[in-house]
Amino acid sequence: MEIHIGDRIAQVELISKEDNKVVIQIDDKTYDLDVVMAENGVCSILNNGKSYNAEITKSDNGKSYIVNTHFNTFPVQIVDLQAKYLRSRKKDDTDEMQDRIFSPMPGKVVKILVTEGQVVEPGQSMIVIEAMKMQSDYKVKKGCTIKQILVAEGDTIDGGQTLITLE
Amino acid sequence: MEIHIGDRIAQVELISKEDNKVVIQIDDKTYDLDVVMAENGVCSILNNGKSYNAEITKSDNGKSYIVNTHFNTFPVQIVDLQAKYLRSRKKDDTDEMQDRIFSPMPGKVVKILVTEGQVVEPGQSMIVIEAMKMQSDYKVKKGCTIKQILVAEGDTIDGGQTLITLE
Amino acid sequence: MIKKILIANRGEIAIRVMRSCKEMGIKTVAVYSEADRTSGHVLYADEACCIGPASSKESYLVIDNIIEAAKRFGADAIHPGYGFLSESSAFVRRCKAEGIIFVGPSAEAMIAMGDKISARETMIAAGVPVVPGSQDNLKTIEQMKEMVKTIGLPVMLKATAGGGGKGMRLIRQESEIEDAFFSAKSEAANSFGNDIVYIEKYIESPHHIEFQILGDNHGNVIHLCERECSVQRRHQKIVEESPSPLMTPALRAEMGEKAVMAAKAVNYSGAGTIEFLVDNDHNFYFLEMNTRLQVEHPITEEVLSIDLVKEQINIANNLPLRLKQSDIVQIGHAIECRICAEDTENNFMPSPGIIKQLTEPLGIGTRVDSYVYEGYEIPMHYDPMMGKLIVWAVNREYAIERMRRVLHEYKITGIKSNISYLRRIMDTPDFVSGKYDTHFIEKNSDFLLKTTYEGTKDETEDIAIIAAYVDYILNLEENAPQDTDNRPISRWREFGKQKAMLRI
Amino acid sequence: MIKKILIANRGEIAIRVMRSCKEMGIKTVAVYSEADRTSGHVLYADEACCIGPASSKESYLVIDNIIEAAKRFGADAIHPGYGFLSESSAFVRRCKAEGIIFVGPSAEAMIAMGDKISARETMIAAGVPVVPGSQDNLKTIEQMKEMVKTIGLPVMLKATAGGGGKGMRLIRQESEIEDAFFSAKSEAANSFGNDIVYIEKYIESPHHIEFQILGDNHGNVIHLCERECSVQRRHQKIVEESPSPLMTPALRAEMGEKAVMAAKAVNYSGAGTIEFLVDNDHNFYFLEMNTRLQVEHPITEEVLSIDLVKEQINIANNLPLRLKQSDIVQIGHAIECRICAEDTENNFMPSPGIIKQLTEPLGIGTRVDSYVYEGYEIPMHYDPMMGKLIVWAVNREYAIERMRRVLHEYKITGIKSNISYLRRIMDTPDFVSGKYDTHFIEKNSDFLLKTTYEGTKDETEDIAIIAAYVDYILNLEENAPQDTDNRPISRWREFGKQKAMLRI
């Protein structure tokens, strides 16, 4: 199975499993492990006696993880057959296409700098969002037209909520 | 509805509820409250501005609670219609009847002091259980006969597990 | 004596104040905005009062609402914490008018120190050194040369209307004066339509070092030594320590004396902080006074073994200072790290959200002042600081080692935090050697933003893969294909969103 | 220098030791029994090794297994913690034979102090006072009277074969001697078939006070002042404090000197504790020596600002003591409470189980040394102690106030704990006044077992009812009638109980 971590694509296979002893192959390395996992996502891994702790949070069909190990945070994607299929179908609309503006975190709309129907240039600022006393403005990557503005100044928004659609 | 707390039986009624504002009547007192509850059972109650925290754990059909407030721990029983019905049916076999020996906590069987078929006297020790370096011996309340011994010396036992049946 | 204190603040500082109140047997009243019902300080207090909507302009900054809460709950004193209304002289006056004790200085002292220009003048009059220079308009090159002679090189030439470095010139040699003067003037005129320029002494390798002071209502003032606060990013302090690695006993005595003079100049009562700029040659200049408790006050508490909040309350109770200057001797070394919900790798973007897992460090020499807990949703409306991690050890080297240990123990997921960034600060050679100034973060930015840490990249990546993979398999096995995380979105459930009437 | 230490222990003391190792840059190896895979010390260590089944006789007490683990992971030293093998001279000898440094004293010192009779003789020879008396058979009433004259009244007459108070007589006056002698002898003969009796000085109002000592491999020994440990239940310490309320500077100097003599008498190296019985008149008697770190060592660390584990490791590294006797000055006051999983209202029955919720106290002057976490299942195989809560404050009064505050913050559910019992100790007049001895728990048992606390009984009961009721309603609303608690039984899931082969 394929697992994506950052830019790396790893081939991962479960070789064997007995109680909490697991053997997992990642690319050309074989790991002989003792793994226990807490309900809250804390994972203790003993690899040849070496003790690692990882904290995981997941989202998106249970196949998309954020994993903390030591002082690192990794995005990890499980690409099983279903995910592969969906990916292949999605190939057409590449990530390059930016069809909306959203904020990764919740916040408040401070200012909207464009109007519907307006033609905007690459790098032009669309909207200013404030969270935790800090303002960020969101820009378009490519030239496009503002399709719809879904929020108003003063609105409270959620993380990931679509604010402006583009075309 | 009836709620039992220790020996006390309280009449509890929900008068109204809007968001986290609730009005609850307990016996002859009416409480106007602001209540929020965490998934892990921590409950914050503001009663007329006074801030209380209670931590609850529950078991047994979700109607039997252990509640910690300040430095007190209370057993709380919700007695709804279903529970009332079950209780009325149970009336026949009173708590007085002791038909088994069990340990409230997990542990290890250190010694079994009786044999099957043996007639025992009130207060006679049946079995010695060890947990956390401490030994406790379990006695019968009334004279009876040992029906069956379900464990052996050296066994690891769970809390609540029947160890010896009596008749 | 004060029996009940309302804490006009939120988050970690509200809890910090309540802890000392609880120890003193003083009842506490929390105030909270609608976004803060589940905040730690509400749960901690004896009583709590909602004072308005999420926006602090409509809640924590509304004097009327806070006074009303104090009266409703019969609080005889108000502790302002830091931020919000803590430096509002209007609030102090209002408390006085309402007969409520304000735990802090008088409105007059606050006003005298609140305005930069009047503070500067007061300090000059009191004999406390300020950054040499003047904000007078330099009209001619002769005036300029005269001024440079008084101040001494290097100087910074600045445009009154300036900003973004425009119209600014650093002058190190006399030969540069003329050119700088004319070019800056014309640049300023072109950029801002205003060619007024002035000069200030340029402080090389500036250290931000502040002195904690305590004054009582009986005219006694002492200083509680210094805190080194030069680890700053955009004027936001990140790491503080005490003692300062730059400090010498002689300099401490001298700066401490000036800090006491500064406080006495405004008849200061309560806890306050005199901030100085110090250069590598130990010249020091008054910067400003903070007329309240500082975020970083715990490091002073640790090296002096005192409780500043208790001292504040004693002062508010009209008691004379418990301590004399001769009692004040720093022991060992303390470091504080501010733990923030922010994405250090993404331009320090704030990262509000739900804390999924939280492990706070414990054990010897460790202090955590925080207000968050597992399952808590950090609101987007306020400061990203979740708490402070403070260590104490016998010396600076041991304190750094301890800070590394406790940052290693600190685990938080669900939101982004600056913990690994702080951990890297503890490994930065300039920090380890103690040879750093306010340019530290800028100078070491590459080192500080290294993304991998400890062990090889592949190894830690593989561990991350294993953790995710095992979780994935466990879920498959449990035959419970859940669409998203089944862990709580927020531990706090709003009690009945549907406005139902229920009768059981 | 030591690079890697195996900690031959579990729970809080294993983590305590690892914390100091981590700060010193020393790698750590945990050992664990099959019941301890998810114990905090396994998660904390750099490496971990399973050494056998749950029963400590088959794991933590098996010298071979521990030595094997040390060799496998290349540990150059072993720290024994307390309990388990920490006072096994056989283990010390084995370490030596295997070329592994044992962080503790020599086998010889351990043996000399391990046996009560030889320890007593060694102490008498070294001039350290012991409880007067002798275990010689008193055959005649004349011998008895002679002995009483030497020891002085009151004395306790005991039967060698005795137990349960049989054959025991407290003699306060000379006139009682004869009667006591004959009646005890006949009682002993009847009860045990053995009439041998002996006498010992009876200590009224005994205080259990111990002195921490440190010795190095170069013959230096210092004492680190005292710990008051008289709050005991069935010889189990519950609360400890330092300094002792009974202590005076003169007595401290005298007892400290004797403690150093005691340690020097056996060429002691490492950290150790000399336990004394002290009466209200400041007479003190050697009780025994513990040749290891004590559970209550943190209160010494707090008042002296040192890290005893680091000192132990430095000594094991053959370094001379870092501190001189003149450096040792207690500052402020520290109290420790032992947090145990036990049902104080039910004869202190141990209460293993799963911790459902856990909130540990934080903030100024607070130290928590523990190993449990939310979701952890406390195994039934070991000691019920989950951790220790330590506070420091400027004086005893403030330390008690702080301890009340932190016990209030400490929340633990799912298992029974002794937290409210400890809280009541902090309110017991004898404790508050500092006038208590080893009879404290017995004397105050009624007060300590009061079940309600703070506020009226009805009020707190109503709050408990409300919490349960609201949870019940919430569950009804969610239309998710679950048979039992839907919160995790244990957070730790055994990875795949069914022995399946899976290929994805």
Short mmCIF file of C-alpha atoms in Angstrom, two decimals, chain B residues 20 34-46 51-58 65-70, chain C residues 37-40 42-44 372-376 488 490-495, chain D residues 355-360 374 408-414 463-464 466-468 470-472 474 485-487 491:
data_model
loop_
_atom_site.label_atom_id
_atom_site.label_comp_id
_atom_site.label_asym_id
_atom_site.label_seq_id
_atom_site.Cartn_x
_atom_site.Cartn_y
_atom_site.Cartn_z
CA ASN B 20 -27.17 25.65 28.33
CA ASP B 34 -25.90 27.33 33.38
CA VAL B 35 -24.55 23.85 32.64
CA VAL B 36 -21.95 22.67 30.16
CA MET B 37 -20.57 19.20 30.01
CA ALA B 38 -17.37 17.82 28.52
CA GLU B 39 -17.21 14.56 26.63
CA ASN B 40 -14.96 13.13 29.29
CA GLY B 41 -17.57 13.66 31.99
CA VAL B 42 -16.41 16.94 33.47
CA CYS B 43 -19.42 19.09 34.20
CA SER B 44 -19.34 22.83 34.92
CA ILE B 45 -22.35 24.21 36.72
CA LEU B 46 -22.95 27.88 37.38
CA SER B 51 -19.04 27.97 39.94
CA TYR B 52 -19.11 24.22 40.63
CA ASN B 53 -17.31 21.44 38.89
CA ALA B 54 -18.39 17.84 39.03
CA GLU B 55 -16.71 14.87 37.43
CA ILE B 56 -18.93 11.97 36.57
CA THR B 57 -18.33 8.38 35.59
CA LYS B 58 -21.20 6.11 34.75
CA TYR B 65 -23.23 7.33 38.33
CA ILE B 66 -20.29 8.09 40.53
CA VAL B 67 -20.05 11.85 40.91
CA ASN B 68 -17.14 13.76 42.42
CA THR B 69 -17.77 17.27 43.69
CA HIS B 70 -15.16 19.13 45.67
CA ARG C 37 -17.79 29.88 29.07
CA THR C 38 -15.56 26.78 29.08
CA SER C 39 -12.28 28.58 29.62
CA GLY C 40 -10.18 27.33 32.51
CA VAL C 42 -14.34 30.14 34.70
CA LEU C 43 -14.01 26.61 36.01
CA TYR C 44 -11.37 27.68 38.52
CA VAL C 372 -6.00 25.07 28.52
CA TYR C 373 -6.90 21.41 28.89
CA GLU C 374 -7.52 18.39 26.72
CA GLY C 375 -10.69 18.93 24.73
CA TYR C 376 -10.61 22.72 25.14
CA PRO C 488 -14.69 14.60 20.20
CA SER C 490 -14.98 19.59 21.35
CA ARG C 491 -15.33 18.02 24.71
CA TRP C 492 -17.82 20.63 25.69
CA ARG C 493 -21.29 19.96 24.51
CA GLU C 494 -23.65 22.83 24.40
CA PHE C 495 -26.46 21.63 26.53
CA ILE D 355 -8.19 6.62 35.40
CA LYS D 356 -11.09 8.24 33.61
CA GLN D 357 -10.29 11.87 34.21
CA LEU D 358 -7.15 13.41 35.57
CA THR D 359 -6.30 17.01 36.34
CA GLU D 360 -2.97 17.56 37.98
CA GLU D 374 -5.79 9.91 31.72
CA HIS D 408 -8.25 21.24 45.51
CA GLU D 409 -6.96 21.37 41.92
CA TYR D 410 -6.13 17.65 41.83
CA LYS D 411 -9.02 15.74 40.23
CA ILE D 412 -9.01 12.06 39.56
CA THR D 413 -11.94 9.81 38.75
CA GLY D 414 -12.45 6.19 37.79
CA ILE D 463 -24.76 19.56 42.54
CA ALA D 464 -23.96 15.87 42.16
CA ILE D 466 -27.61 17.91 38.71
CA ALA D 467 -24.44 16.67 37.02
CA ALA D 468 -25.74 13.11 36.76
CA VAL D 470 -27.93 16.52 32.93
CA ASP D 471 -25.71 13.77 31.59
CA TYR D 472 -28.69 11.44 31.62
CA LEU D 474 -28.06 14.58 27.18
CA ASP D 485 -20.31 4.03 29.63
CA ASN D 486 -19.17 4.83 26.13
CA ARG D 487 -15.96 6.31 27.39
CA ARG D 491 -7.29 4.04 26.32
#
